[in-house]
Amino acid sequence: MAQTKTVAITAIVQHPALDATRDGVVEALKDAGYVQGQNLKVEYQSAQGSPATAAQIARQFAGSRPDVIVPISTPSAQAVAAATRDIPVVFTAVTDPVSAQLVKSMDKPGANITGLSDMAPVGEHVALIREILPQAKRIGVLYNPGEPNSIVLVKALKDEAAKAGLTVVEASVPKSSDAQQAVRSLVGKADAVYIPLDNTVVSALESVIAVGQQAKLPIFSADTDSVARGTVASIGFDYLQVGKQTGAIVARVLKGEKPGDIPVSLAKGTDLFVNPKSAAAMGVTLPDAVVKRATKVVGQ
């Protein structure tokens, strides 16, 4: 019987995009011949939004010495990278692995680590907001300044917004419980609100949507999973596919390749998701052209 391999997976928090990523990893491993309960053991832990817990989980995983550790999200990846220099690490759903100091370069990650970047198509997001709200002048952005991935995306948003003649109004969300107050602070100051791939804000999305509907302030998201939860629209990745892409890299490592020799991959494929019902609740009518080219119309 083939030797059982152990893959330890951790995420900073539980929300649909990160959960779908985890499921995709396990699915791809099955496709590669690693089946849970037969020749594969999968351990999973969520840090429930706490960086201290993420560090604790990383140390625990490093101590139990699995064959590969798969951290989902930038904070979890940084915690795992700090905890081990020799156990193979394959990160995923990390916006900018170089600025997060996880790898030396995308082509030659080096050391014991590689993975997959889900850098969001921010330029397309700004164009989509302009198309749906041609009168908009100011985009509010909710983010946790403690998440390095969000800092990268907010900078990209400012660059893209400036090109489109829009200004960006920031609201800080250090903890999920701050999200509602932060979005309220944007009422009257922004014509739309953009939520980047920010785990703190996405895990508190319902409280943000509630304010958007009360104040008729349209909320857009960088990830498509949030559209089913009530954002107006998004162009983003199918995180089950992101997980599958990641799982294929994990399988290569399990078969003996060194992580440091495998270039960091970029997430493939972008989908347009729209939610006409939620848009209407926020005072927005989606243009027919946008609805017609949507990959998925939520709520129909």
PDB file of C-alpha atoms in Angstrom:
ATOM      1  CA  MET A   1       0.000   0.000   0.000  1.00  0.00           C
ATOM      2  CA  ALA A   2       1.238   3.493  -0.896  1.00  0.00           C
ATOM      3  CA  GLN A   3       2.537   5.582   1.979  1.00  0.00           C
ATOM      4  CA  THR A   4      -0.067   8.034   3.295  1.00  0.00           C
ATOM      5  CA  LYS A   5       0.806  11.693   2.696  1.00  0.00           C
ATOM      6  CA  THR A   6      -0.293  14.422   5.098  1.00  0.00           C
ATOM      7  CA  VAL A   7      -1.345  17.867   3.849  1.00  0.00           C
ATOM      8  CA  ALA A   8      -2.041  20.532   6.487  1.00  0.00           C
ATOM      9  CA  ILE A   9      -4.277  23.402   5.327  1.00  0.00           C
ATOM     10  CA  THR A  10      -4.910  26.626   7.229  1.00  0.00           C
ATOM     11  CA  ALA A  11      -6.852  29.805   6.429  1.00  0.00           C
ATOM     12  CA  ILE A  12      -6.943  33.145   8.246  1.00  0.00           C
ATOM     13  CA  VAL A  13     -10.750  33.039   8.467  1.00  0.00           C
ATOM     14  CA  GLN A  14     -13.714  31.092   7.104  1.00  0.00           C
ATOM     15  CA  HIS A  15     -15.662  32.698   4.266  1.00  0.00           C
ATOM     16  CA  PRO A  16     -16.967  31.270   0.956  1.00  0.00           C
ATOM     17  CA  ALA A  17     -13.951  32.176  -1.229  1.00  0.00           C
ATOM     18  CA  LEU A  18     -11.386  30.682   1.160  1.00  0.00           C
ATOM     19  CA  ASP A  19     -13.559  27.621   1.867  1.00  0.00           C
ATOM     20  CA  ALA A  20     -13.950  27.004  -1.893  1.00  0.00           C
ATOM     21  CA  THR A  21     -10.156  27.305  -2.267  1.00  0.00           C
ATOM     22  CA  ARG A  22      -9.627  24.606   0.372  1.00  0.00           C
ATOM     23  CA  ASP A  23     -12.189  22.313  -1.309  1.00  0.00           C
ATOM     24  CA  GLY A  24     -10.482  22.842  -4.683  1.00  0.00           C
ATOM     25  CA  VAL A  25      -7.086  21.826  -3.258  1.00  0.00           C
ATOM     26  CA  VAL A  26      -8.530  18.536  -1.949  1.00  0.00           C
ATOM     27  CA  GLU A  27     -10.362  17.922  -5.260  1.00  0.00           C
ATOM     28  CA  ALA A  28      -7.192  18.435  -7.344  1.00  0.00           C
ATOM     29  CA  LEU A  29      -5.225  16.113  -5.052  1.00  0.00           C
ATOM     30  CA  LYS A  30      -7.887  13.448  -5.620  1.00  0.00           C
ATOM     31  CA  ASP A  31      -7.534  13.981  -9.403  1.00  0.00           C
ATOM     32  CA  ALA A  32      -3.762  13.445  -8.959  1.00  0.00           C
ATOM     33  CA  GLY A  33      -4.327  10.149  -7.155  1.00  0.00           C
ATOM     34  CA  TYR A  34      -4.214  11.335  -3.529  1.00  0.00           C
ATOM     35  CA  VAL A  35      -7.499  10.286  -1.932  1.00  0.00           C
ATOM     36  CA  GLN A  36      -8.549  11.199   1.620  1.00  0.00           C
ATOM     37  CA  GLY A  37      -8.889   8.109   3.802  1.00  0.00           C
ATOM     38  CA  GLN A  38      -6.773   6.014   1.417  1.00  0.00           C
ATOM     39  CA  ASN A  39      -3.330   7.524   0.829  1.00  0.00           C
ATOM     40  CA  LEU A  40      -3.989  11.104   1.976  1.00  0.00           C
ATOM     41  CA  LYS A  41      -4.648  12.716   5.351  1.00  0.00           C
ATOM     42  CA  VAL A  42      -5.874  16.318   5.294  1.00  0.00           C
ATOM     43  CA  GLU A  43      -5.758  18.491   8.407  1.00  0.00           C
ATOM     44  CA  TYR A  44      -7.551  21.849   8.365  1.00  0.00           C
ATOM     45  CA  GLN A  45      -7.620  24.731  10.832  1.00  0.00           C
ATOM     46  CA  SER A  46      -9.022  28.270  10.591  1.00  0.00           C
ATOM     47  CA  ALA A  47      -7.447  31.131  12.563  1.00  0.00           C
ATOM     48  CA  GLN A  48     -10.932  32.724  12.942  1.00  0.00           C
ATOM     49  CA  GLY A  49      -9.538  36.117  11.890  1.00  0.00           C
ATOM     50  CA  SER A  50      -6.795  36.251  14.544  1.00  0.00           C
ATOM     51  CA  PRO A  51      -3.138  36.744  13.459  1.00  0.00           C
ATOM     52  CA  ALA A  52      -2.023  35.367  16.876  1.00  0.00           C
ATOM     53  CA  THR A  53      -4.052  32.192  16.263  1.00  0.00           C
ATOM     54  CA  ALA A  54      -2.616  31.986  12.716  1.00  0.00           C
ATOM     55  CA  ALA A  55       0.905  32.016  14.209  1.00  0.00           C
ATOM     56  CA  GLN A  56      -0.101  29.355  16.768  1.00  0.00           C
ATOM     57  CA  ILE A  57      -1.555  27.078  14.040  1.00  0.00           C
ATOM     58  CA  ALA A  58       1.589  27.593  11.916  1.00  0.00           C
ATOM     59  CA  ARG A  59       3.830  26.538  14.824  1.00  0.00           C
ATOM     60  CA  GLN A  60       1.600  23.540  15.570  1.00  0.00           C
ATOM     61  CA  PHE A  61       1.702  22.411  11.914  1.00  0.00           C
ATOM     62  CA  ALA A  62       5.481  22.916  11.780  1.00  0.00           C
ATOM     63  CA  GLY A  63       5.797  20.710  14.883  1.00  0.00           C
ATOM     64  CA  SER A  64       3.652  17.907  13.432  1.00  0.00           C
ATOM     65  CA  ARG A  65       5.771  17.866  10.240  1.00  0.00           C
ATOM     66  CA  PRO A  66       3.220  17.192   7.465  1.00  0.00           C
ATOM     67  CA  ASP A  67       4.438  16.536   3.898  1.00  0.00           C
ATOM     68  CA  VAL A  68       3.126  19.928   2.712  1.00  0.00           C
ATOM     69  CA  ILE A  69       1.531  22.932   4.448  1.00  0.00           C
ATOM     70  CA  VAL A  70      -1.021  24.912   2.414  1.00  0.00           C
ATOM     71  CA  PRO A  71      -1.739  28.364   3.904  1.00  0.00           C
ATOM     72  CA  ILE A  72      -4.724  30.169   2.331  1.00  0.00           C
ATOM     73  CA  SER A  73      -4.471  34.028   2.384  1.00  0.00           C
ATOM     74  CA  THR A  74      -1.522  36.363   2.951  1.00  0.00           C
ATOM     75  CA  PRO A  75      -1.637  36.497   6.798  1.00  0.00           C
ATOM     76  CA  SER A  76      -1.716  32.676   7.061  1.00  0.00           C
ATOM     77  CA  ALA A  77       1.089  32.337   4.487  1.00  0.00           C
ATOM     78  CA  GLN A  78       3.285  34.809   6.394  1.00  0.00           C
ATOM     79  CA  ALA A  79       2.655  32.939   9.665  1.00  0.00           C
ATOM     80  CA  VAL A  80       3.582  29.578   8.091  1.00  0.00           C
ATOM     81  CA  ALA A  81       6.661  31.007   6.327  1.00  0.00           C
ATOM     82  CA  ALA A  82       7.878  32.341   9.697  1.00  0.00           C
ATOM     83  CA  ALA A  83       7.268  28.976  11.406  1.00  0.00           C
ATOM     84  CA  THR A  84       9.237  26.641   9.109  1.00  0.00           C
ATOM     85  CA  ARG A  85      12.223  26.845   6.790  1.00  0.00           C
ATOM     86  CA  ASP A  86      12.273  23.193   5.714  1.00  0.00           C
ATOM     87  CA  ILE A  87       8.718  21.788   5.414  1.00  0.00           C
ATOM     88  CA  PRO A  88       7.394  22.380   1.864  1.00  0.00           C
ATOM     89  CA  VAL A  89       4.866  25.263   1.752  1.00  0.00           C
ATOM     90  CA  VAL A  90       2.411  25.932  -1.097  1.00  0.00           C
ATOM     91  CA  PHE A  91       0.466  29.145  -0.398  1.00  0.00           C
ATOM     92  CA  THR A  92      -2.670  30.251  -2.222  1.00  0.00           C
ATOM     93  CA  ALA A  93      -5.025  33.259  -2.458  1.00  0.00           C
ATOM     94  CA  VAL A  94      -2.061  35.590  -1.811  1.00  0.00           C
ATOM     95  CA  THR A  95      -2.328  38.925  -3.638  1.00  0.00           C
ATOM     96  CA  ASP A  96       1.337  39.891  -3.931  1.00  0.00           C
ATOM     97  CA  PRO A  97       3.768  37.214  -2.652  1.00  0.00           C
ATOM     98  CA  VAL A  98       6.849  39.377  -3.353  1.00  0.00           C
ATOM     99  CA  SER A  99       5.722  42.454  -1.378  1.00  0.00           C
ATOM    100  CA  ALA A 100       4.465  40.094   1.375  1.00  0.00           C
ATOM    101  CA  GLN A 101       8.111  38.870   1.494  1.00  0.00           C
ATOM    102  CA  LEU A 102       7.091  35.254   0.964  1.00  0.00           C
ATOM    103  CA  VAL A 103       9.259  34.722  -2.135  1.00  0.00           C
ATOM    104  CA  LYS A 104      12.296  36.434  -3.668  1.00  0.00           C
ATOM    105  CA  SER A 105      10.662  36.515  -7.096  1.00  0.00           C
ATOM    106  CA  MET A 106       7.656  35.002  -8.878  1.00  0.00           C
ATOM    107  CA  ASP A 107       9.902  33.028 -11.272  1.00  0.00           C
ATOM    108  CA  LYS A 108      12.388  31.740  -8.694  1.00  0.00           C
ATOM    109  CA  PRO A 109      10.689  31.613  -5.297  1.00  0.00           C
ATOM    110  CA  GLY A 110      13.652  29.825  -3.671  1.00  0.00           C
ATOM    111  CA  ALA A 111      13.721  28.174  -0.206  1.00  0.00           C
ATOM    112  CA  ASN A 112      10.861  25.849   0.791  1.00  0.00           C
ATOM    113  CA  ILE A 113       7.965  27.862  -0.631  1.00  0.00           C
ATOM    114  CA  THR A 114       5.897  28.458  -3.768  1.00  0.00           C
ATOM    115  CA  GLY A 115       2.207  28.894  -4.535  1.00  0.00           C
ATOM    116  CA  LEU A 116      -0.429  30.866  -6.345  1.00  0.00           C
ATOM    117  CA  SER A 117      -1.234  34.592  -6.525  1.00  0.00           C
ATOM    118  CA  ASP A 118      -4.796  35.858  -6.914  1.00  0.00           C
ATOM    119  CA  MET A 119      -3.895  39.476  -7.744  1.00  0.00           C
ATOM    120  CA  ALA A 120      -7.295  40.984  -8.518  1.00  0.00           C
ATOM    121  CA  PRO A 121      -8.042  42.671 -11.892  1.00  0.00           C
ATOM    122  CA  VAL A 122      -8.527  46.076 -10.210  1.00  0.00           C
ATOM    123  CA  GLY A 123      -8.547  48.021 -13.503  1.00  0.00           C
ATOM    124  CA  GLU A 124     -11.486  45.912 -14.690  1.00  0.00           C
ATOM    125  CA  HIS A 125     -13.268  46.527 -11.377  1.00  0.00           C
ATOM    126  CA  VAL A 126     -12.959  50.303 -11.766  1.00  0.00           C
ATOM    127  CA  ALA A 127     -14.190  50.083 -15.377  1.00  0.00           C
ATOM    128  CA  LEU A 128     -17.175  48.004 -14.226  1.00  0.00           C
ATOM    129  CA  ILE A 129     -18.116  50.540 -11.523  1.00  0.00           C
ATOM    130  CA  ARG A 130     -17.874  53.346 -14.130  1.00  0.00           C
ATOM    131  CA  GLU A 131     -20.060  51.390 -16.553  1.00  0.00           C
ATOM    132  CA  ILE A 132     -22.754  50.711 -13.933  1.00  0.00           C
ATOM    133  CA  LEU A 133     -22.518  54.168 -12.292  1.00  0.00           C
ATOM    134  CA  PRO A 134     -21.385  56.616 -14.995  1.00  0.00           C
ATOM    135  CA  GLN A 135     -22.068  59.613 -12.699  1.00  0.00           C
ATOM    136  CA  ALA A 136     -19.841  58.297  -9.881  1.00  0.00           C
ATOM    137  CA  LYS A 137     -16.962  60.557  -8.831  1.00  0.00           C
ATOM    138  CA  ARG A 138     -15.799  59.014  -5.538  1.00  0.00           C
ATOM    139  CA  ILE A 139     -15.177  55.353  -4.652  1.00  0.00           C
ATOM    140  CA  GLY A 140     -15.088  54.420  -0.983  1.00  0.00           C
ATOM    141  CA  VAL A 141     -12.865  51.503   0.001  1.00  0.00           C
ATOM    142  CA  LEU A 142     -13.170  49.415   3.168  1.00  0.00           C
ATOM    143  CA  TYR A 143     -10.058  47.527   4.230  1.00  0.00           C
ATOM    144  CA  ASN A 144      -7.952  46.338   7.128  1.00  0.00           C
ATOM    145  CA  PRO A 145      -4.617  48.229   7.052  1.00  0.00           C
ATOM    146  CA  GLY A 146      -3.102  45.223   8.883  1.00  0.00           C
ATOM    147  CA  GLU A 147      -3.607  42.961   5.841  1.00  0.00           C
ATOM    148  CA  PRO A 148      -0.642  43.410   3.427  1.00  0.00           C
ATOM    149  CA  ASN A 149      -2.760  42.088   0.513  1.00  0.00           C
ATOM    150  CA  SER A 150      -5.266  44.912   1.068  1.00  0.00           C
ATOM    151  CA  ILE A 151      -2.573  47.609   1.106  1.00  0.00           C
ATOM    152  CA  VAL A 152      -1.379  46.369  -2.314  1.00  0.00           C
ATOM    153  CA  LEU A 153      -4.944  46.397  -3.682  1.00  0.00           C
ATOM    154  CA  VAL A 154      -5.809  49.848  -2.293  1.00  0.00           C
ATOM    155  CA  LYS A 155      -2.691  51.261  -3.962  1.00  0.00           C
ATOM    156  CA  ALA A 156      -3.746  49.581  -7.242  1.00  0.00           C
ATOM    157  CA  LEU A 157      -7.268  50.998  -6.774  1.00  0.00           C
ATOM    158  CA  LYS A 158      -5.912  54.543  -6.327  1.00  0.00           C
ATOM    159  CA  ASP A 159      -3.788  54.198  -9.480  1.00  0.00           C
ATOM    160  CA  GLU A 160      -6.672  52.832 -11.574  1.00  0.00           C
ATOM    161  CA  ALA A 161      -9.217  55.298 -10.154  1.00  0.00           C
ATOM    162  CA  ALA A 162      -6.912  58.239 -10.926  1.00  0.00           C
ATOM    163  CA  LYS A 163      -6.674  57.085 -14.571  1.00  0.00           C
ATOM    164  CA  ALA A 164     -10.491  56.998 -14.710  1.00  0.00           C
ATOM    165  CA  GLY A 165     -10.846  60.447 -13.120  1.00  0.00           C
ATOM    166  CA  LEU A 166     -12.198  59.087  -9.823  1.00  0.00           C
ATOM    167  CA  THR A 167     -11.108  59.813  -6.259  1.00  0.00           C
ATOM    168  CA  VAL A 168     -10.770  57.171  -3.544  1.00  0.00           C
ATOM    169  CA  VAL A 169     -12.078  57.654   0.018  1.00  0.00           C
ATOM    170  CA  GLU A 170     -10.602  55.213   2.545  1.00  0.00           C
ATOM    171  CA  ALA A 171     -12.258  53.702   5.630  1.00  0.00           C
ATOM    172  CA  SER A 172     -10.237  51.489   7.939  1.00  0.00           C
ATOM    173  CA  VAL A 173     -11.598  48.183   9.334  1.00  0.00           C
ATOM    174  CA  PRO A 174      -9.047  46.779  11.830  1.00  0.00           C
ATOM    175  CA  LYS A 175     -11.555  44.162  13.090  1.00  0.00           C
ATOM    176  CA  SER A 176     -14.668  42.566  11.532  1.00  0.00           C
ATOM    177  CA  SER A 177     -16.800  44.258  14.198  1.00  0.00           C
ATOM    178  CA  ASP A 178     -15.642  47.690  12.875  1.00  0.00           C
ATOM    179  CA  ALA A 179     -17.031  47.091   9.355  1.00  0.00           C
ATOM    180  CA  GLN A 180     -20.513  48.526   9.887  1.00  0.00           C
ATOM    181  CA  GLN A 181     -19.254  51.744  11.488  1.00  0.00           C
ATOM    182  CA  ALA A 182     -16.639  52.129   8.727  1.00  0.00           C
ATOM    183  CA  VAL A 183     -19.161  51.846   5.881  1.00  0.00           C
ATOM    184  CA  ARG A 184     -21.497  54.270   7.684  1.00  0.00           C
ATOM    185  CA  SER A 185     -18.624  56.780   7.711  1.00  0.00           C
ATOM    186  CA  LEU A 186     -18.609  56.649   3.866  1.00  0.00           C
ATOM    187  CA  VAL A 187     -22.310  57.562   3.482  1.00  0.00           C
ATOM    188  CA  GLY A 188     -22.448  60.970   1.796  1.00  0.00           C
ATOM    189  CA  LYS A 189     -18.692  60.872   1.064  1.00  0.00           C
ATOM    190  CA  ALA A 190     -18.679  58.132  -1.618  1.00  0.00           C
ATOM    191  CA  ASP A 191     -20.886  57.254  -4.615  1.00  0.00           C
ATOM    192  CA  ALA A 192     -20.005  53.550  -4.381  1.00  0.00           C
ATOM    193  CA  VAL A 193     -17.999  51.317  -2.056  1.00  0.00           C
ATOM    194  CA  TYR A 194     -15.372  48.793  -3.169  1.00  0.00           C
ATOM    195  CA  ILE A 195     -14.333  45.848  -1.000  1.00  0.00           C
ATOM    196  CA  PRO A 196     -10.923  44.448  -1.995  1.00  0.00           C
ATOM    197  CA  LEU A 197      -9.815  40.844  -1.275  1.00  0.00           C
ATOM    198  CA  ASP A 198      -9.825  41.724   2.423  1.00  0.00           C
ATOM    199  CA  ASN A 199     -10.556  38.804   4.737  1.00  0.00           C
ATOM    200  CA  THR A 200     -11.544  41.025   7.688  1.00  0.00           C
ATOM    201  CA  VAL A 201     -14.197  42.924   5.708  1.00  0.00           C
ATOM    202  CA  VAL A 202     -15.444  39.940   3.671  1.00  0.00           C
ATOM    203  CA  SER A 203     -16.077  37.953   6.854  1.00  0.00           C
ATOM    204  CA  ALA A 204     -18.385  40.813   8.037  1.00  0.00           C
ATOM    205  CA  LEU A 205     -19.991  41.421   4.638  1.00  0.00           C
ATOM    206  CA  GLU A 206     -23.648  41.148   5.699  1.00  0.00           C
ATOM    207  CA  SER A 207     -23.321  44.150   8.046  1.00  0.00           C
ATOM    208  CA  VAL A 208     -21.803  46.195   5.178  1.00  0.00           C
ATOM    209  CA  ILE A 209     -24.581  45.166   2.741  1.00  0.00           C
ATOM    210  CA  ALA A 210     -27.249  46.184   5.298  1.00  0.00           C
ATOM    211  CA  VAL A 211     -25.849  49.743   5.417  1.00  0.00           C
ATOM    212  CA  GLY A 212     -25.539  49.845   1.604  1.00  0.00           C
ATOM    213  CA  GLN A 213     -29.232  49.016   1.267  1.00  0.00           C
ATOM    214  CA  GLN A 214     -30.382  51.447   3.978  1.00  0.00           C
ATOM    215  CA  ALA A 215     -28.265  54.306   2.617  1.00  0.00           C
ATOM    216  CA  LYS A 216     -28.731  53.432  -1.107  1.00  0.00           C
ATOM    217  CA  LEU A 217     -24.947  53.178  -1.350  1.00  0.00           C
ATOM    218  CA  PRO A 218     -23.906  50.518  -3.941  1.00  0.00           C
ATOM    219  CA  ILE A 219     -21.360  47.986  -2.654  1.00  0.00           C
ATOM    220  CA  PHE A 220     -18.991  46.254  -5.108  1.00  0.00           C
ATOM    221  CA  SER A 221     -16.585  43.422  -4.302  1.00  0.00           C
ATOM    222  CA  ALA A 222     -13.293  42.143  -5.686  1.00  0.00           C
ATOM    223  CA  ASP A 223     -14.352  38.516  -5.183  1.00  0.00           C
ATOM    224  CA  THR A 224     -17.305  36.968  -7.006  1.00  0.00           C
ATOM    225  CA  ASP A 225     -18.393  34.817  -4.033  1.00  0.00           C
ATOM    226  CA  SER A 226     -19.513  38.007  -2.268  1.00  0.00           C
ATOM    227  CA  VAL A 227     -22.058  38.778  -5.039  1.00  0.00           C
ATOM    228  CA  ALA A 228     -24.346  35.963  -3.854  1.00  0.00           C
ATOM    229  CA  ARG A 229     -24.112  37.527  -0.378  1.00  0.00           C
ATOM    230  CA  GLY A 230     -25.359  40.873  -1.681  1.00  0.00           C
ATOM    231  CA  THR A 231     -22.745  42.975  -3.481  1.00  0.00           C
ATOM    232  CA  VAL A 232     -23.836  44.553  -6.786  1.00  0.00           C
ATOM    233  CA  ALA A 233     -21.244  42.945  -9.084  1.00  0.00           C
ATOM    234  CA  SER A 234     -17.700  41.659  -9.369  1.00  0.00           C
ATOM    235  CA  ILE A 235     -15.154  40.426 -11.843  1.00  0.00           C
ATOM    236  CA  GLY A 236     -13.069  37.766 -10.184  1.00  0.00           C
ATOM    237  CA  PHE A 237     -11.854  34.234  -9.914  1.00  0.00           C
ATOM    238  CA  ASP A 238     -13.782  31.069  -9.252  1.00  0.00           C
ATOM    239  CA  TYR A 239     -12.040  30.123  -5.992  1.00  0.00           C
ATOM    240  CA  LEU A 240     -12.805  26.427  -6.421  1.00  0.00           C
ATOM    241  CA  GLN A 241     -10.672  26.674  -9.605  1.00  0.00           C
ATOM    242  CA  VAL A 242      -8.018  28.680  -7.692  1.00  0.00           C
ATOM    243  CA  GLY A 243      -7.909  25.795  -5.209  1.00  0.00           C
ATOM    244  CA  LYS A 244      -7.658  23.230  -8.001  1.00  0.00           C
ATOM    245  CA  GLN A 245      -4.741  25.123  -9.567  1.00  0.00           C
ATOM    246  CA  THR A 246      -3.078  25.156  -6.144  1.00  0.00           C
ATOM    247  CA  GLY A 247      -3.765  21.457  -5.540  1.00  0.00           C
ATOM    248  CA  ALA A 248      -1.990  20.616  -8.797  1.00  0.00           C
ATOM    249  CA  ILE A 249       1.148  22.364  -7.421  1.00  0.00           C
ATOM    250  CA  VAL A 250       0.801  20.509  -4.092  1.00  0.00           C
ATOM    251  CA  ALA A 251       0.666  17.195  -6.017  1.00  0.00           C
ATOM    252  CA  ARG A 252       3.929  18.101  -7.794  1.00  0.00           C
ATOM    253  CA  VAL A 253       5.595  18.692  -4.426  1.00  0.00           C
ATOM    254  CA  LEU A 254       4.202  15.427  -3.002  1.00  0.00           C
ATOM    255  CA  LYS A 255       5.738  13.664  -6.000  1.00  0.00           C
ATOM    256  CA  GLY A 256       9.160  15.051  -5.154  1.00  0.00           C
ATOM    257  CA  GLU A 257       9.617  18.474  -6.797  1.00  0.00           C
ATOM    258  CA  LYS A 258      11.188  21.208  -4.657  1.00  0.00           C
ATOM    259  CA  PRO A 259       8.797  24.135  -3.987  1.00  0.00           C
ATOM    260  CA  GLY A 260      11.583  26.696  -4.476  1.00  0.00           C
ATOM    261  CA  ASP A 261      12.107  25.445  -8.057  1.00  0.00           C
ATOM    262  CA  ILE A 262       8.412  25.821  -9.035  1.00  0.00           C
ATOM    263  CA  PRO A 263       7.513  29.360 -10.253  1.00  0.00           C
ATOM    264  CA  VAL A 264       4.597  31.067  -8.493  1.00  0.00           C
ATOM    265  CA  SER A 265       1.424  30.672 -10.611  1.00  0.00           C
ATOM    266  CA  LEU A 266      -1.183  33.347 -11.323  1.00  0.00           C
ATOM    267  CA  ALA A 267      -4.864  32.508 -10.889  1.00  0.00           C
ATOM    268  CA  LYS A 268      -6.525  31.896 -14.256  1.00  0.00           C
ATOM    269  CA  GLY A 269      -9.887  32.936 -15.665  1.00  0.00           C
ATOM    270  CA  THR A 270     -12.125  35.822 -14.671  1.00  0.00           C
ATOM    271  CA  ASP A 271     -15.898  35.669 -14.292  1.00  0.00           C
ATOM    272  CA  LEU A 272     -18.430  38.518 -14.165  1.00  0.00           C
ATOM    273  CA  PHE A 273     -21.093  38.014 -11.476  1.00  0.00           C
ATOM    274  CA  VAL A 274     -24.034  40.421 -11.025  1.00  0.00           C
ATOM    275  CA  ASN A 275     -26.874  40.643  -8.493  1.00  0.00           C
ATOM    276  CA  PRO A 276     -29.748  42.731  -9.983  1.00  0.00           C
ATOM    277  CA  LYS A 277     -31.972  42.303  -6.898  1.00  0.00           C
ATOM    278  CA  SER A 278     -29.313  43.571  -4.499  1.00  0.00           C
ATOM    279  CA  ALA A 279     -28.389  46.362  -6.953  1.00  0.00           C
ATOM    280  CA  ALA A 280     -32.050  47.493  -6.980  1.00  0.00           C
ATOM    281  CA  ALA A 281     -32.124  47.461  -3.145  1.00  0.00           C
ATOM    282  CA  MET A 282     -29.133  49.847  -3.270  1.00  0.00           C
ATOM    283  CA  GLY A 283     -30.875  52.115  -5.782  1.00  0.00           C
ATOM    284  CA  VAL A 284     -29.036  50.882  -8.883  1.00  0.00           C
ATOM    285  CA  THR A 285     -30.405  49.516 -12.158  1.00  0.00           C
ATOM    286  CA  LEU A 286     -27.828  47.324 -13.874  1.00  0.00           C
ATOM    287  CA  PRO A 287     -27.327  48.161 -17.579  1.00  0.00           C
ATOM    288  CA  ASP A 288     -28.601  45.428 -19.947  1.00  0.00           C
ATOM    289  CA  ALA A 289     -25.149  45.152 -21.539  1.00  0.00           C
ATOM    290  CA  VAL A 290     -23.623  44.211 -18.166  1.00  0.00           C
ATOM    291  CA  VAL A 291     -26.321  41.635 -17.337  1.00  0.00           C
ATOM    292  CA  LYS A 292     -26.091  40.084 -20.837  1.00  0.00           C
ATOM    293  CA  ARG A 293     -22.356  39.413 -20.631  1.00  0.00           C
ATOM    294  CA  ALA A 294     -22.429  38.173 -17.012  1.00  0.00           C
ATOM    295  CA  THR A 295     -21.066  34.680 -16.387  1.00  0.00           C
ATOM    296  CA  LYS A 296     -23.603  34.372 -13.591  1.00  0.00           C
ATOM    297  CA  VAL A 297     -26.705  36.377 -12.688  1.00  0.00           C
ATOM    298  CA  VAL A 298     -27.289  35.764  -8.969  1.00  0.00           C
ATOM    299  CA  GLY A 299     -30.805  35.531  -7.556  1.00  0.00           C
ATOM    300  CA  GLN A 300     -32.551  34.293 -10.687  1.00  0.00           C
TER     301      GLN A 300
END
